[in-house]
Structure formats: structure tokens, C-alpha cells
Short mmCIF file of C-alpha atoms in Angstrom, two decimals:
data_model
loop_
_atom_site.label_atom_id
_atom_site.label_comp_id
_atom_site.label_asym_id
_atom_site.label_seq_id
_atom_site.Cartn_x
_atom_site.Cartn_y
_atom_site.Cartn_z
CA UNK A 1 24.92 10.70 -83.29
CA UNK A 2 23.81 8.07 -81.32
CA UNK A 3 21.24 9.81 -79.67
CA UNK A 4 19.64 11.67 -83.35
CA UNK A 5 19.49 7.50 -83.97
CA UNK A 6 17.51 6.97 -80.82
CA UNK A 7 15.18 9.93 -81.41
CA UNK A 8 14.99 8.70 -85.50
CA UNK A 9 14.07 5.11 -84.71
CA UNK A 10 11.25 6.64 -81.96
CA UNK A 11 9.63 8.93 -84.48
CA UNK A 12 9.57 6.42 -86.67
CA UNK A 13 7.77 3.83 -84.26
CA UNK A 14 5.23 6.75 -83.51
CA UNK A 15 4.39 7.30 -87.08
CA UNK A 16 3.67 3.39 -87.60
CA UNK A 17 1.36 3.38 -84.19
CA UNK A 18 -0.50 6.38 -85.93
CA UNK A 19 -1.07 4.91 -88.96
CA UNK A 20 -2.03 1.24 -87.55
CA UNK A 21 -4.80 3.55 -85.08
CA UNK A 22 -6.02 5.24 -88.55
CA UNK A 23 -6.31 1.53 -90.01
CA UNK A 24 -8.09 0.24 -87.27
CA UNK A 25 -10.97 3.14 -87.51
CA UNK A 26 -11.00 2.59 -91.35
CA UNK A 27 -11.97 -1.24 -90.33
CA UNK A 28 -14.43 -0.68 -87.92
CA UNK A 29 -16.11 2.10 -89.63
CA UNK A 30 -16.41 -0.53 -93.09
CA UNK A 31 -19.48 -3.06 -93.23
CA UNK A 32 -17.70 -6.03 -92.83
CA UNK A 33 -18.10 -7.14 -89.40
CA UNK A 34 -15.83 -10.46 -89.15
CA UNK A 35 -13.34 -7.81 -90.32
CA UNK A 36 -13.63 -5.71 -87.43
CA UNK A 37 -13.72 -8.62 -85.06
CA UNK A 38 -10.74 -10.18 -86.31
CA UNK A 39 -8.96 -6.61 -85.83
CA UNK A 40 -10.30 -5.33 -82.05
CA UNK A 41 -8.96 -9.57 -81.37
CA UNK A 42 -5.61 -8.17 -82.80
CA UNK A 43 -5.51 -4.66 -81.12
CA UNK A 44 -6.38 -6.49 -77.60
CA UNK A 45 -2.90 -8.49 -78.38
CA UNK A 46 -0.57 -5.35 -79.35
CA UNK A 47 -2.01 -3.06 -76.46
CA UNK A 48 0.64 -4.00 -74.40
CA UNK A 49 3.21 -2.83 -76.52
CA UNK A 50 1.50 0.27 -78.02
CA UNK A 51 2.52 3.50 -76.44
CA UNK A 52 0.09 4.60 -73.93
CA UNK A 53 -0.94 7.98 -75.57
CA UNK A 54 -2.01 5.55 -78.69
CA UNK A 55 -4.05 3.34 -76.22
CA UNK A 56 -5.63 6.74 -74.60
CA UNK A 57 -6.90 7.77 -77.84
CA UNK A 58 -8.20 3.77 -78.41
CA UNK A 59 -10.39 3.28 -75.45
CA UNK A 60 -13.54 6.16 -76.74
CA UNK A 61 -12.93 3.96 -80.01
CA UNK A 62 -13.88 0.87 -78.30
CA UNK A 63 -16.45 2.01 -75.53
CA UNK A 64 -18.20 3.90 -78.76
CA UNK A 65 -18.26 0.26 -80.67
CA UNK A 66 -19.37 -1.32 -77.53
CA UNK A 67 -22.60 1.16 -77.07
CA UNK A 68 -22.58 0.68 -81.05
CA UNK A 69 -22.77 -3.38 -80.73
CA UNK A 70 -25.45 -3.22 -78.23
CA UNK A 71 -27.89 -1.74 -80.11
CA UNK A 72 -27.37 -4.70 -82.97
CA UNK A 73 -27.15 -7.29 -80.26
CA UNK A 74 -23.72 -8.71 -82.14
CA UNK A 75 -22.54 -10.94 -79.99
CA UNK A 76 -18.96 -11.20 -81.50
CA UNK A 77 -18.34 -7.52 -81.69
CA UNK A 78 -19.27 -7.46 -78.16
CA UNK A 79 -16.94 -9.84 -77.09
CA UNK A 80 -14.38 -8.77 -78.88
CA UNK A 81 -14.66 -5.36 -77.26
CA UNK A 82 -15.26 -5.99 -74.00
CA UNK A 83 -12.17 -8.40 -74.08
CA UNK A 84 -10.22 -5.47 -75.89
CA UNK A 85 -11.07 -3.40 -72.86
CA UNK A 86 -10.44 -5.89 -70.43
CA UNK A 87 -7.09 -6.29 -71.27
CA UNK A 88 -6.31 -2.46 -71.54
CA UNK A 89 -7.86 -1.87 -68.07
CA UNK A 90 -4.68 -4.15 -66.45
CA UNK A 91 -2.62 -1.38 -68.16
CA UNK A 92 -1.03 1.81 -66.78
CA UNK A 93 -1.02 1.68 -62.99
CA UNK A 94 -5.12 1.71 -63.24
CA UNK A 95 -5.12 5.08 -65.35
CA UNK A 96 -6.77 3.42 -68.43
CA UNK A 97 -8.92 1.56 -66.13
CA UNK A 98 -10.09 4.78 -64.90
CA UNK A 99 -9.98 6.26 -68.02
CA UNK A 100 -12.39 3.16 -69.43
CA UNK A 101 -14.67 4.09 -66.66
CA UNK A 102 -14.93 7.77 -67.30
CA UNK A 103 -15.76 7.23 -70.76
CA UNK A 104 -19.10 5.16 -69.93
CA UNK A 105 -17.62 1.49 -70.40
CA UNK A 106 -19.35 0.17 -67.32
CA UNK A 107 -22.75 1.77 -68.06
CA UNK A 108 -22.96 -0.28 -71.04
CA UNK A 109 -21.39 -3.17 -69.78
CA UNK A 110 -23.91 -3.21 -66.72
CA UNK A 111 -26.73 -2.72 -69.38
CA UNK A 112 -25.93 -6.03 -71.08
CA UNK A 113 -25.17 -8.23 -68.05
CA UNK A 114 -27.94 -9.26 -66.67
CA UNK A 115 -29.08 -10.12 -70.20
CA UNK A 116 -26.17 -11.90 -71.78
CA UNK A 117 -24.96 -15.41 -71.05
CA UNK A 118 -21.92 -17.77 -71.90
CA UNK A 119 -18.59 -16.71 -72.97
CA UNK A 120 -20.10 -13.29 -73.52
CA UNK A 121 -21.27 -13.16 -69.85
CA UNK A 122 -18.11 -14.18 -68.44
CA UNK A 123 -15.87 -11.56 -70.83
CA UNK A 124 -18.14 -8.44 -69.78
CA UNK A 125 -17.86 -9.41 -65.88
CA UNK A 126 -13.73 -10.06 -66.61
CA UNK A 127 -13.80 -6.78 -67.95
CA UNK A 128 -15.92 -5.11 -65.55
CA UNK A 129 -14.01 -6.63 -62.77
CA UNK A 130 -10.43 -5.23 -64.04
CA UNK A 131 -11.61 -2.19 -64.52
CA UNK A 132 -12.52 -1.84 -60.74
CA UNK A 133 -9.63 -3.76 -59.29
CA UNK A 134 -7.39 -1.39 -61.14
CA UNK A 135 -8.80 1.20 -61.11
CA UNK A 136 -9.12 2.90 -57.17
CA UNK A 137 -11.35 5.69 -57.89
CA UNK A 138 -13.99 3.69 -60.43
CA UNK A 139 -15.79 1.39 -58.07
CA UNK A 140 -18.16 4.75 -57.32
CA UNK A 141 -18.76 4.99 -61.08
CA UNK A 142 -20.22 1.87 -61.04
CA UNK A 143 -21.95 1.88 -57.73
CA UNK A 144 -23.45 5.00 -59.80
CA UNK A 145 -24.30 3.54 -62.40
CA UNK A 146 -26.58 1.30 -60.38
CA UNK A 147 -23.86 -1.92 -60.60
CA UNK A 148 -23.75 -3.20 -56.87
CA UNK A 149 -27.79 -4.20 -57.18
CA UNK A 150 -26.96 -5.77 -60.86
CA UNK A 151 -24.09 -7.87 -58.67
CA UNK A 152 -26.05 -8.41 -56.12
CA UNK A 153 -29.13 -9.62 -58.51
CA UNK A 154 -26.87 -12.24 -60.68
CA UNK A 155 -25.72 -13.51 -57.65
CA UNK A 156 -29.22 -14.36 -56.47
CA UNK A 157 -29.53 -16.27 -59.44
CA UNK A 158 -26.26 -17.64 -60.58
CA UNK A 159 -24.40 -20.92 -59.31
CA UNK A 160 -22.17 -21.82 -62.44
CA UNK A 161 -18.58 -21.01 -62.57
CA UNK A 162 -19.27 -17.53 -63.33
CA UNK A 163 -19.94 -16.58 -59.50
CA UNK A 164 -16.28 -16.39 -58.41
CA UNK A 165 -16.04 -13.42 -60.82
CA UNK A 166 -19.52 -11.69 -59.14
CA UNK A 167 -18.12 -12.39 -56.14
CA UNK A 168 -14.70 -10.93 -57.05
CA UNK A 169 -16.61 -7.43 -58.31
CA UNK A 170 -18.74 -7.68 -55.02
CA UNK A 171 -16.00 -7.65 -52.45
CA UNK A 172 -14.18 -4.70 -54.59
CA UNK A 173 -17.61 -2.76 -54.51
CA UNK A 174 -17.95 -2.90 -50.61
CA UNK A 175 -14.69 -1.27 -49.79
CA UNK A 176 -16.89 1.51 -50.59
CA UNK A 177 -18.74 2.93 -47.08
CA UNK A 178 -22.09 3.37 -49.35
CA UNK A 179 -22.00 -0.26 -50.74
CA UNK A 180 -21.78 -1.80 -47.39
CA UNK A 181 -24.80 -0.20 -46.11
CA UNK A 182 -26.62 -1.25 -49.39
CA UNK A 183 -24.97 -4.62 -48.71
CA UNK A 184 -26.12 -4.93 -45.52
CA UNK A 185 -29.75 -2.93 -45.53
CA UNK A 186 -30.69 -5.72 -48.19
CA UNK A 187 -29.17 -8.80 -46.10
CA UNK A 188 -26.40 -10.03 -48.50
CA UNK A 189 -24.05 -10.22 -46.36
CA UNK A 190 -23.50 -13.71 -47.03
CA UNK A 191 -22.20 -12.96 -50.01
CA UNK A 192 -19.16 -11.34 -48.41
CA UNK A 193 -18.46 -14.04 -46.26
CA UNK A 194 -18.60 -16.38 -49.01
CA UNK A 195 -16.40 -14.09 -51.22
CA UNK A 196 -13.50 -14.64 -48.50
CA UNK A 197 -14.47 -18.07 -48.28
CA UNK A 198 -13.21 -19.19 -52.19
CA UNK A 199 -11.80 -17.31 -55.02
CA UNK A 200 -8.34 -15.89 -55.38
CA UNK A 201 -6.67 -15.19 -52.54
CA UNK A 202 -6.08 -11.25 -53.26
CA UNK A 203 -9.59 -11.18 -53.93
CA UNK A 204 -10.57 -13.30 -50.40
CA UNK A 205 -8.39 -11.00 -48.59
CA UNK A 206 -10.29 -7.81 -50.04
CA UNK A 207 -13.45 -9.91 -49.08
CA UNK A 208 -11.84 -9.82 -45.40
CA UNK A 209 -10.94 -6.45 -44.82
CA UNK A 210 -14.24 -5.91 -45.81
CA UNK A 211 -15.92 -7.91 -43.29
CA UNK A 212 -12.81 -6.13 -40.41
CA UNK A 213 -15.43 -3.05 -41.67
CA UNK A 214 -18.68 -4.47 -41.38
CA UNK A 215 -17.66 -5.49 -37.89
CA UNK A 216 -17.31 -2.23 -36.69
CA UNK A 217 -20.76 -1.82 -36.64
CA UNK A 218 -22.72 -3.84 -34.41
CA UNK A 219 -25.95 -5.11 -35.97
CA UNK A 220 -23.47 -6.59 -38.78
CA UNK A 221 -21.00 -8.15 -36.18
CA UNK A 222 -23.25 -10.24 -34.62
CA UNK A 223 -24.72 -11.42 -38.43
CA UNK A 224 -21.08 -11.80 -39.65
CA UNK A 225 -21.05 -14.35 -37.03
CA UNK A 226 -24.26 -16.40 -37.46
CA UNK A 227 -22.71 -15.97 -41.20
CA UNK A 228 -19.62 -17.95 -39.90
CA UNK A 229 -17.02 -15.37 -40.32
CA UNK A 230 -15.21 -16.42 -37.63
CA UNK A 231 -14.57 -19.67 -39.18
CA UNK A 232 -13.60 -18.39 -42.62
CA UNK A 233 -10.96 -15.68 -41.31
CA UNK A 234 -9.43 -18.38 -38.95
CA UNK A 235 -9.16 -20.51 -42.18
CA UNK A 236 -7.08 -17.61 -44.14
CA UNK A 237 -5.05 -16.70 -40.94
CA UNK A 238 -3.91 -20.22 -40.88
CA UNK A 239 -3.42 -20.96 -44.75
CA UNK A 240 -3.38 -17.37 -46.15
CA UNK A 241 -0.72 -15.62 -47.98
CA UNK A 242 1.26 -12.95 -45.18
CA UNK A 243 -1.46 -10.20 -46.69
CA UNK A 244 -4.09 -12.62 -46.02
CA UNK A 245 -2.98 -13.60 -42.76
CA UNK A 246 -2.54 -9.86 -41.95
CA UNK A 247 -5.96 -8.88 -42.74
CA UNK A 248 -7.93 -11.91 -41.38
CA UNK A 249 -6.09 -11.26 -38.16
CA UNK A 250 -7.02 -7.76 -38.43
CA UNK A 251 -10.73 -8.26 -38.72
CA UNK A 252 -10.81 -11.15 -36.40
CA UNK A 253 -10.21 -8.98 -33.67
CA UNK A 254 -12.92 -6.01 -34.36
CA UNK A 255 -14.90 -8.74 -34.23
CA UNK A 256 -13.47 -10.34 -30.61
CA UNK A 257 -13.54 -6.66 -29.46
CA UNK A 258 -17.21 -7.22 -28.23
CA UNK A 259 -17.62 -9.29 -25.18
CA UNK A 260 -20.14 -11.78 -26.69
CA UNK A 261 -17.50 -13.01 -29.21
CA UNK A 262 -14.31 -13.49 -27.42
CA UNK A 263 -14.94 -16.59 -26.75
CA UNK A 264 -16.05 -17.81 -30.39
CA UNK A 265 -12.93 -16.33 -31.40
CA UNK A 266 -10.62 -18.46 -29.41
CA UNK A 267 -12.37 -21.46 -29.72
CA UNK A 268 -12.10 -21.19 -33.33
CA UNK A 269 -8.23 -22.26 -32.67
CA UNK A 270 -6.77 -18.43 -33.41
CA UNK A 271 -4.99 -18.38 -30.43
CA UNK A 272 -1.69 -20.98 -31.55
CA UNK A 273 -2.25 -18.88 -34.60
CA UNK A 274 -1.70 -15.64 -33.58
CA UNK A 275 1.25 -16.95 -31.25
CA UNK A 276 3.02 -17.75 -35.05
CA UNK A 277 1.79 -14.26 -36.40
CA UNK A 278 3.65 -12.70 -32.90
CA UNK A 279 6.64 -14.72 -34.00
CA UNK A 280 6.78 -13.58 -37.49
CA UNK A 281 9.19 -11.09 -39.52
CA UNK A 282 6.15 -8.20 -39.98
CA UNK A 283 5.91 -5.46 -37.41
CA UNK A 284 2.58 -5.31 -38.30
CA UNK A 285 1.75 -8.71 -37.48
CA UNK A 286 3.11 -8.90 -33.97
CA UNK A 287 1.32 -5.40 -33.93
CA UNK A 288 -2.13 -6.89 -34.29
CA UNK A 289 -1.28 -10.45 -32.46
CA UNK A 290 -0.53 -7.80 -29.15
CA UNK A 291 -3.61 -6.39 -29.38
CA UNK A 292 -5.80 -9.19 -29.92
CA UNK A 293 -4.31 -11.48 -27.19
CA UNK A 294 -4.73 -8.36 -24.56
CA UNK A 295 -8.27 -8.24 -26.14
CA UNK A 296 -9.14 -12.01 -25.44
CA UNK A 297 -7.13 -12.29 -22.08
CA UNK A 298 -10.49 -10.42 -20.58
CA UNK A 299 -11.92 -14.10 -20.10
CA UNK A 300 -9.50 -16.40 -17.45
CA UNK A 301 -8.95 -19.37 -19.02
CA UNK A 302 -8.24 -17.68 -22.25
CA UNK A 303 -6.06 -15.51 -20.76
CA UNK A 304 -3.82 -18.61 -19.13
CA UNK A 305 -3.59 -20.61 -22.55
CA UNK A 306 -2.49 -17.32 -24.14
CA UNK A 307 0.26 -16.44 -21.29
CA UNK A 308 1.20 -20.50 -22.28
CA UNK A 309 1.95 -19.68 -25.61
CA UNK A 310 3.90 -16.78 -24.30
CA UNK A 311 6.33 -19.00 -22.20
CA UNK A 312 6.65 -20.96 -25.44
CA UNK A 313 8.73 -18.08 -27.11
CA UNK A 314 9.84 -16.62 -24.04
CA UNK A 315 11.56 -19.60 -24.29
CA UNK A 316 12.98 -19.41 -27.78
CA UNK A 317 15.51 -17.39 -28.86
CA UNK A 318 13.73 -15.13 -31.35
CA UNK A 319 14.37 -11.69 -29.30
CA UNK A 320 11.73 -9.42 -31.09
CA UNK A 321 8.79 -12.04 -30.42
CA UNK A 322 10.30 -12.44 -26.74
CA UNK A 323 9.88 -8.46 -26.43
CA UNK A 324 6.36 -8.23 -27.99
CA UNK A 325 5.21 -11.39 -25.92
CA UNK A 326 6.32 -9.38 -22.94
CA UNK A 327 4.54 -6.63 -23.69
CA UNK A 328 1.30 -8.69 -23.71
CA UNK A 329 2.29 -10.07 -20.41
CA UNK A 330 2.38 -6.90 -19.28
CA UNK A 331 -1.06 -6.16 -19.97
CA UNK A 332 -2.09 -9.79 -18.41
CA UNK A 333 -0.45 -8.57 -15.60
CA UNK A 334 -2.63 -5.77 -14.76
CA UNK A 335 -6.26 -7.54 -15.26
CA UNK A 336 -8.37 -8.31 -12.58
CA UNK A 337 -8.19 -11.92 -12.51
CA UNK A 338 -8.91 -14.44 -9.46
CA UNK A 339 -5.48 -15.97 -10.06
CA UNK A 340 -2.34 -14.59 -11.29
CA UNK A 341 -2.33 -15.64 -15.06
CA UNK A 342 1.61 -15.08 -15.17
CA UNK A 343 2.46 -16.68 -12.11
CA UNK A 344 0.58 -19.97 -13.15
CA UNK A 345 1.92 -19.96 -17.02
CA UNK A 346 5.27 -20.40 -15.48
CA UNK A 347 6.73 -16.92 -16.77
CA UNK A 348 7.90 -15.59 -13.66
CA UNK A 349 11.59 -17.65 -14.07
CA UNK A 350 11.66 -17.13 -17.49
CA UNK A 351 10.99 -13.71 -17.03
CA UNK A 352 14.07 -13.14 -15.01
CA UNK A 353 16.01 -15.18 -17.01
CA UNK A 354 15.71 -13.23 -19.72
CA UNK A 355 16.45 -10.23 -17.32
CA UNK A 356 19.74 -11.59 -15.97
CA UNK A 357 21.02 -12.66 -19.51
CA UNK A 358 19.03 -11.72 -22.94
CA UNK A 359 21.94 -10.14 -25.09
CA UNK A 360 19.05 -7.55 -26.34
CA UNK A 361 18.63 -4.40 -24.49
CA UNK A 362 14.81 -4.21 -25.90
CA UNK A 363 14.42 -7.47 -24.42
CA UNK A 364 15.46 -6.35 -20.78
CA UNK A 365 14.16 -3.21 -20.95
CA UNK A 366 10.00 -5.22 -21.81
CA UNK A 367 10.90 -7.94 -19.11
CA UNK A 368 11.70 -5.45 -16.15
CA UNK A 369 8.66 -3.37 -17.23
CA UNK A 370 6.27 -6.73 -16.61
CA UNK A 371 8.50 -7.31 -13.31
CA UNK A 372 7.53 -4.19 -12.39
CA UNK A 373 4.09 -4.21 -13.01
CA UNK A 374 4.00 -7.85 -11.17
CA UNK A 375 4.96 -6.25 -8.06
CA UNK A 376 2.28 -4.40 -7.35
CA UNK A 377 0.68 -7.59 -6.73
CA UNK A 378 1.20 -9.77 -3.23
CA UNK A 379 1.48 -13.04 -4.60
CA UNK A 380 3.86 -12.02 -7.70
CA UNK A 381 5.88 -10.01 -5.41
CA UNK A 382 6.61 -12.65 -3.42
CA UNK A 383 7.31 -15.58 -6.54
CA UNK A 384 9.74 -12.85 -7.85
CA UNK A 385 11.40 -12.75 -4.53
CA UNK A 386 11.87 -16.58 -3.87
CA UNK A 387 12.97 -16.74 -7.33
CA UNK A 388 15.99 -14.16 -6.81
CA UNK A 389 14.78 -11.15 -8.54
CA UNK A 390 16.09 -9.12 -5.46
CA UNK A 391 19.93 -9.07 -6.42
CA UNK A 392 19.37 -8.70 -9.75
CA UNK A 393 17.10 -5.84 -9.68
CA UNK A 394 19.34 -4.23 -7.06
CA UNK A 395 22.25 -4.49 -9.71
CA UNK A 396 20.37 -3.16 -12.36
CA UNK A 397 19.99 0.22 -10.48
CA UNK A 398 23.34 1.18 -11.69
CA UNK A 399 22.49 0.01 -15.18
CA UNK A 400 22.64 2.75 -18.05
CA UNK A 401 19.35 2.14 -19.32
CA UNK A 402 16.85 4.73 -17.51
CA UNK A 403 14.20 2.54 -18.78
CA UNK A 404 15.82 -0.50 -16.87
CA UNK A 405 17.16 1.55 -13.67
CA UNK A 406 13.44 2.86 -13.46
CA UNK A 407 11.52 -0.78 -14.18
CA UNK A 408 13.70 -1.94 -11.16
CA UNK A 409 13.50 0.87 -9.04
CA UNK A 410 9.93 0.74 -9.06
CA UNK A 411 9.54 -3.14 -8.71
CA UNK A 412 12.05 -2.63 -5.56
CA UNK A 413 10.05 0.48 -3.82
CA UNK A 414 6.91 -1.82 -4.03
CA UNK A 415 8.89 -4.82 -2.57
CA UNK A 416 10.08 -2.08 0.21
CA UNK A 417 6.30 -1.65 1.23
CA UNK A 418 5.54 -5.58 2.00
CA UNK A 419 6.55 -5.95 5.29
CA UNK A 420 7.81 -9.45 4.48
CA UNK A 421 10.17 -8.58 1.74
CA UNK A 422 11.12 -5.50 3.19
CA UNK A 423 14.32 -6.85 5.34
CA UNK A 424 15.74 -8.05 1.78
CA UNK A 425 15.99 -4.94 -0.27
CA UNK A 426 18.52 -3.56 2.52
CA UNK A 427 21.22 -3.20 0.07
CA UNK A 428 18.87 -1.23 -2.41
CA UNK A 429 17.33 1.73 0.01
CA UNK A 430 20.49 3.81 -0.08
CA UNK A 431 20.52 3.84 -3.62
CA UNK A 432 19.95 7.26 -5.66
CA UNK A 433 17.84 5.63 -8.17
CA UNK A 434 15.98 3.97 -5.30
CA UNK A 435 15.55 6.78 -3.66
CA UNK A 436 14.51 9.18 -6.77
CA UNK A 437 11.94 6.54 -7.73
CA UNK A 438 10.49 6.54 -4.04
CA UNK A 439 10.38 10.15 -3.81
CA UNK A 440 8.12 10.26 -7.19
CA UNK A 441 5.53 7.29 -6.51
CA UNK A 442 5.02 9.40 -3.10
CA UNK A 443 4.23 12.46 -4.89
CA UNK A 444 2.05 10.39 -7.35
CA UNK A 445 -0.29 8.53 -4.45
CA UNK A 446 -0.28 12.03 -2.95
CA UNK A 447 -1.70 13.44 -6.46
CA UNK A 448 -3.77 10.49 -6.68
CA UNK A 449 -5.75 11.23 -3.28
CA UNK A 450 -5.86 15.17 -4.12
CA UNK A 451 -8.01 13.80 -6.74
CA UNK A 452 -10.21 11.68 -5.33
CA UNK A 453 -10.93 13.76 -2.19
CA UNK A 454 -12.03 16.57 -5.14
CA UNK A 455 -14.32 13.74 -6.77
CA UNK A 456 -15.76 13.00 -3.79
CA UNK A 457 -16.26 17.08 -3.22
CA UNK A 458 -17.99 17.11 -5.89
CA UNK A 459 -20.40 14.60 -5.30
#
């Protein structure tokens, strides 16, 4: 019973959708213009709650009085339907947008831009903007329809409080590969920069993910920086929202991936930043912070303030950053540097600290990895000996972790091969794990020189 109520009450609500669609036409199709103004005003209210097939069968409706209103230059009827639209195009998980876009809404809209001004101005570019934002297929449509050089024109020319909206359609536009070689081919991309420089922030972290693009290519790296990009991602990684942060991060390092701008990039102040983006909840974020930090540890006295801020929460007691700062230190451990960045920071007895007693097996397990590594070096070898990594990695060679009993078997064979430290690792040698690990880096040196005797064969 209940249910024949249920299905009663929604015919019933579907009938009285119909007929208010059938009064609407009546209006709009009658001479009496106010009439229809004062009704689009009203349908632009109810869209919400109209059902979505009703709101489907609207939007031809509206584009149709839009084209119709642009012929008779009526500047209420356009406003009224253009902020009709603009509200529908929020609707719907972007399928109305779309839908707006595939029936010709942005041709006309892009026909009366350029050549409308105040509140009508600023409705048409609120409308045109939703539709792209919501829609994630319709920024080609208007690219098509020729609306990235009507953008880019307005914004040539306008400085009132209507830019933040061009701005807002621009930086939507260039996620598109084609509009970011138009973008650049024509030099505007200042604009860009300047869209992730103010505005919302959803629509100044668009505006930075599209400058982590540009920077892929080269010409437009090294403009993105006379542009002062730099500066204006550093700003939203240090006052962004955790998308913003994410993204600005992101694009700061394509940019610090060329050699000419890692040290711009640092001495914008990122570095302490992306120390707190290593430290934060996000996988994603520690992600990018890693690679970055390995990226701008190429230049020594970069690399030493970095492996400082490493120490820092090395020291804490936040065990995922502790295991993704190792894993950076493990990378500073392997560069070519005249001094031994890790050594200096002050790592080394934090480092087995952590060994000897972090309660997280990840932890361990990141730690003995850079302890390994160190030891292929003289002088780390020998500041992990004085500082009693012996024992401990002797212990650990027993340990159930193969990651760990490797790590230490490894550091331990290449303590066995300095003839200083060798007398100390007595009680390791007769170890299996010792001895398993010896056996292999022998066959791997031995593979090694196979090689290069063949290389030089060949030359």
C-alpha cells in the first residue's frame, strides 16, 4: 500500500513538472518580454529541485532564447538566460554542463562577450566558466569555438573585477595540451602565472598544475621563471589548501628538475616547506617531498641544509616521516659530493638509534638500508664504527627481517674489506647470512668486470 502511495505521489509530482515546462514555453513564446524574464529568473530558482529529465528537455529551451535574444540585443532576456544556464551547468555531476555545451550555449555566449559589458558581462563569463569547470569534456568545445583567443583578448584589455573570472576560464582552458601551445606561441603566459597568483584557491591550484605542464617543456620553464613562478607556487605550498600544497609542490619540482633552477628553487624557502609536506598525513605528499629533495641535493650546500631538516624528524617520533626521510638519505648517500652530507648533518647516531630501538619494522628496515649504503664509503664506514654500529649490525644477522639481515650483512662485508675495521667484525664472519651475502657481492663485482672488459672489447 505504502509503496502504490509512493509511486501515486511521484506521478503526480511528474505531471505538475510537465505542465509547469508547458507553461514556461507558453510564456516565452508570448510578446511580453518582462513576462518571460520574470519566469527564466523563476525557472533558474526551481532547477535544483526539478527532476533532471525536466531540466534536460529545458536547456535547448534556453540556449534557443539565448541565440533568440542576441539577435534583438535584449539585454534582460540575456541575462536572465545566461544566469538560467549558469546555474543548471553546477547541476548533475557536469552532465548538463556538457549537455549546455553540446547544444551551442558557448558559441553564442562567446559571440556576445567581447561586446557586452556590466552585469551582463560578468553573468555570460559566470556561465561560461561553470559550464567548463563542470563540465570535463567541454573545454574543447570552446577552444573550438574559437574561446581561448576571446579569453585571451578580454584579458588584454580588462583590469576591473571581472578578470578573476577570465582568469578562472583561462587556467581551465590550458589543461588542454592544444591551449597551452596557443598560450604559449602567443606569449601569455603571464596570464597563468597570475591566475595561480589570486583567485579562488581551486581555481589557483588548476592555474598550478598547469604551469607543473608548461614546465615540462623547456622554452616555457625558463619563461615561467622570469614570470616568477617560482615565487607564486612557494606562496601556495606554504599557505595553500593540502590540494594546493600538493600541486604547487608537484610543479615546483619539474621546474627544479633542470640544473639552472635548483638553486632558485631552494632559495625561494621550499626547502623547510617540503620538510612539513614529508611530515604530513598524504602518501602523496611525502611522495613528491622524496623526490624533490633527492632532486635539489645535486648542489652541496643544498644538499646539507636538506639532510638538516632530515635529522630534525629523524629526531621526532613521527615513524612514517622518519622512514621517508631515510629514504632520501639514502639517495644523499650515494652522490658524489666532496664531503659526506650525512656524516656532517649529524645523522649517523641518529641513524643507529633508530636502528637499535624504533618500535617500527619499516623504520629499521629504511635506516639499515642508508647504513648500508654509507659503508661503501671510507669515512662513513669508519663514523658508523666508532659509533657502535658493529654489535648491532652483527645482532641483526639473526633478525627475521630478510630486508634487515641483508642491509646488515652487506654494511658488515664492506666493513670486512677495510683493513682497519676488519679485526672488529670477528664475531660476524662465521655467520650464514654473512657469509651468503659475501658469496653474492663476489659474484656481482665478478659480473661487473665481465662487463666492462666486453665494453672495453668493443671499443
Amino acid at each position: 500500500m505504502e509503496q502504490s502511495r509512493l509511486e501515486g505521489r511521484q506521478a503526480e509530482s511528474s505531471t505538475r513538472w510537465e505542465e509547469a515546462l508547458n507553461l514556461y514555453q507558453e510564456v516565452i513564446l508570448g510578446d511580453d518580454e518582462s513576462l518571460s524574464v520574470q519566469a527564466t529568473i523563476k525557472l533558474s530558482r526551481l532547477s535544483s529541485l526539478a527532476p533532471e529529465n525536466i531540466i534536460v528537455r529545458t536547456v535547448p529551451i534556453l540556449v534557443s532564447l539565448l541565440c533568440r535574444s542576441s539577435t534583438t540585443e535584449s539585454t534582460s532576456m540575456l541575462t536572465a538566460c545566461a544566469y538560467c544556464l549558469k546555474c543548471i551547468a553546477c547541476q548533475g555531476d557536469g552532465r548538463l554542463a556538457t549537455i549546455i555545451a553540446q547544444t551551442g550555449a558557448t558559441k553564442v555566449i562567446l559571440s556576445i562577450l567581447p561586446h557586452s559589458e556590466g552585469h551582463l558581462q560578468k553573468i555570460l563569463l559566470k556561465c561560461l566558466r561553470n559550464v567548463i569547470v563542470f563540465g570535463d569534456a567541454d573545454q574543447m568545445i570552446v577552444i573550438g569555438d574559437g574561446g581561448l583567443e576571446v579569453i585571451l583578448a578580454m584579458l588584454k584589455s580588462c583590469f576591473n573585477g571581472l578578470r578573476k573570472y577570465l582568469l578562472e576560464i583561462l587556467s581551465t582552458l590550458a589543461l588542454s595540451r592544444e591551449a597551452r601551445r596557443v598560450i604559449f606561441s602567443l606569449g601569455c603566459v603571464s596570464f597563468i602565472v597570475e591566475s595561480a597568483r589570486q583567485g579562488s584557491m581551486i581555481s589557483r591550484t588548476r592555474a598550478s598544475q598547469v604551469i607543473g605542464l608548461l614546465g615540462l617543456v623547456r622554452r616555457a620553464r625558463r619563461m615561467l621563471v622570469d614570470l616568477g613562478a617560482i615565487q607564486v607556487l612557494t606562496g601556495l605550498l606554504r599557505d595553500g589548501d593540502t590540494s594546493a600544497k600538493l600541486v604547487a609542490s608537484n610543479a615546483l619540482g619539474v621546474i627544479s628538475s633542470h640544473a639552472n633552477f635548483i638553486r632558485p628553487v631552494a632559495e625561494a624557502g621550499t626547502i623547510p616547506l617540503y620538510a612539513d609536506l614529508l611530515q604530513g598525513p598524504g602518501p602523496m605528499g611525502k611522495e613528491i617531498a622524496e623526490d624533490v629533495f633527492c632532486i635539489l641535493s645535486v648542489e652541496e650546500p643544498i644538499a646539507l641544509t636538506i639532510s638538516e631538516h632530515l635529522v630534525r624528524i629523524l629526531g621526532g617520533n613521527n615513524s612514517e616521516a622518519q622512514a621517508a626521510s631515510a629514504d632520501v638519505l639514502w639517495n644523499l648517500s650515494g652522490y658524489k659530493h666532496s664531503f659526506s652530507v650525512v656524516q656532517r648533518s649529524g645523522a649517523i647516531p641518529l641513524l643507529i638509534e633508530l636502528l637499535s630501538s624504533s618500535d617500527s619494522d619499516d623504520v629499521k628496515e629504511r635506516v639499515s638500508g642508508v647504513i648500508a649504503q654509507l659503508s661503501y664509503n671510507k669515512s662513513d664506514r669508519m663514523a658508523l664504527a666508532n659509533a657502535g654500529v658493529i654489535p648491532l649490525l652483527t645482532n641483526i644477522l639473526q633478525d627475521d627481517s630478510a630486508e634487515l639481515r641483508d642491509n646488515a650483512a652487506e654494511a658488515l662485508v664492506n666493513f670486512s674489506e677495510d683493513p682497519l675495521l676488519r679485526p672488529r667484525i670477528a664475531d660476524a664472519v662465521n655467520i650464514p647470512s654473512f657469509q651468503n651475502m659475501q658469496n653474492r657481492l663476489m659474484q656481482i663485482r665478478a659480473s661487473d668486470a665481465r662487463f666492462a672488459d666486453l665494453e672495453i672489447d668493443d671499443d
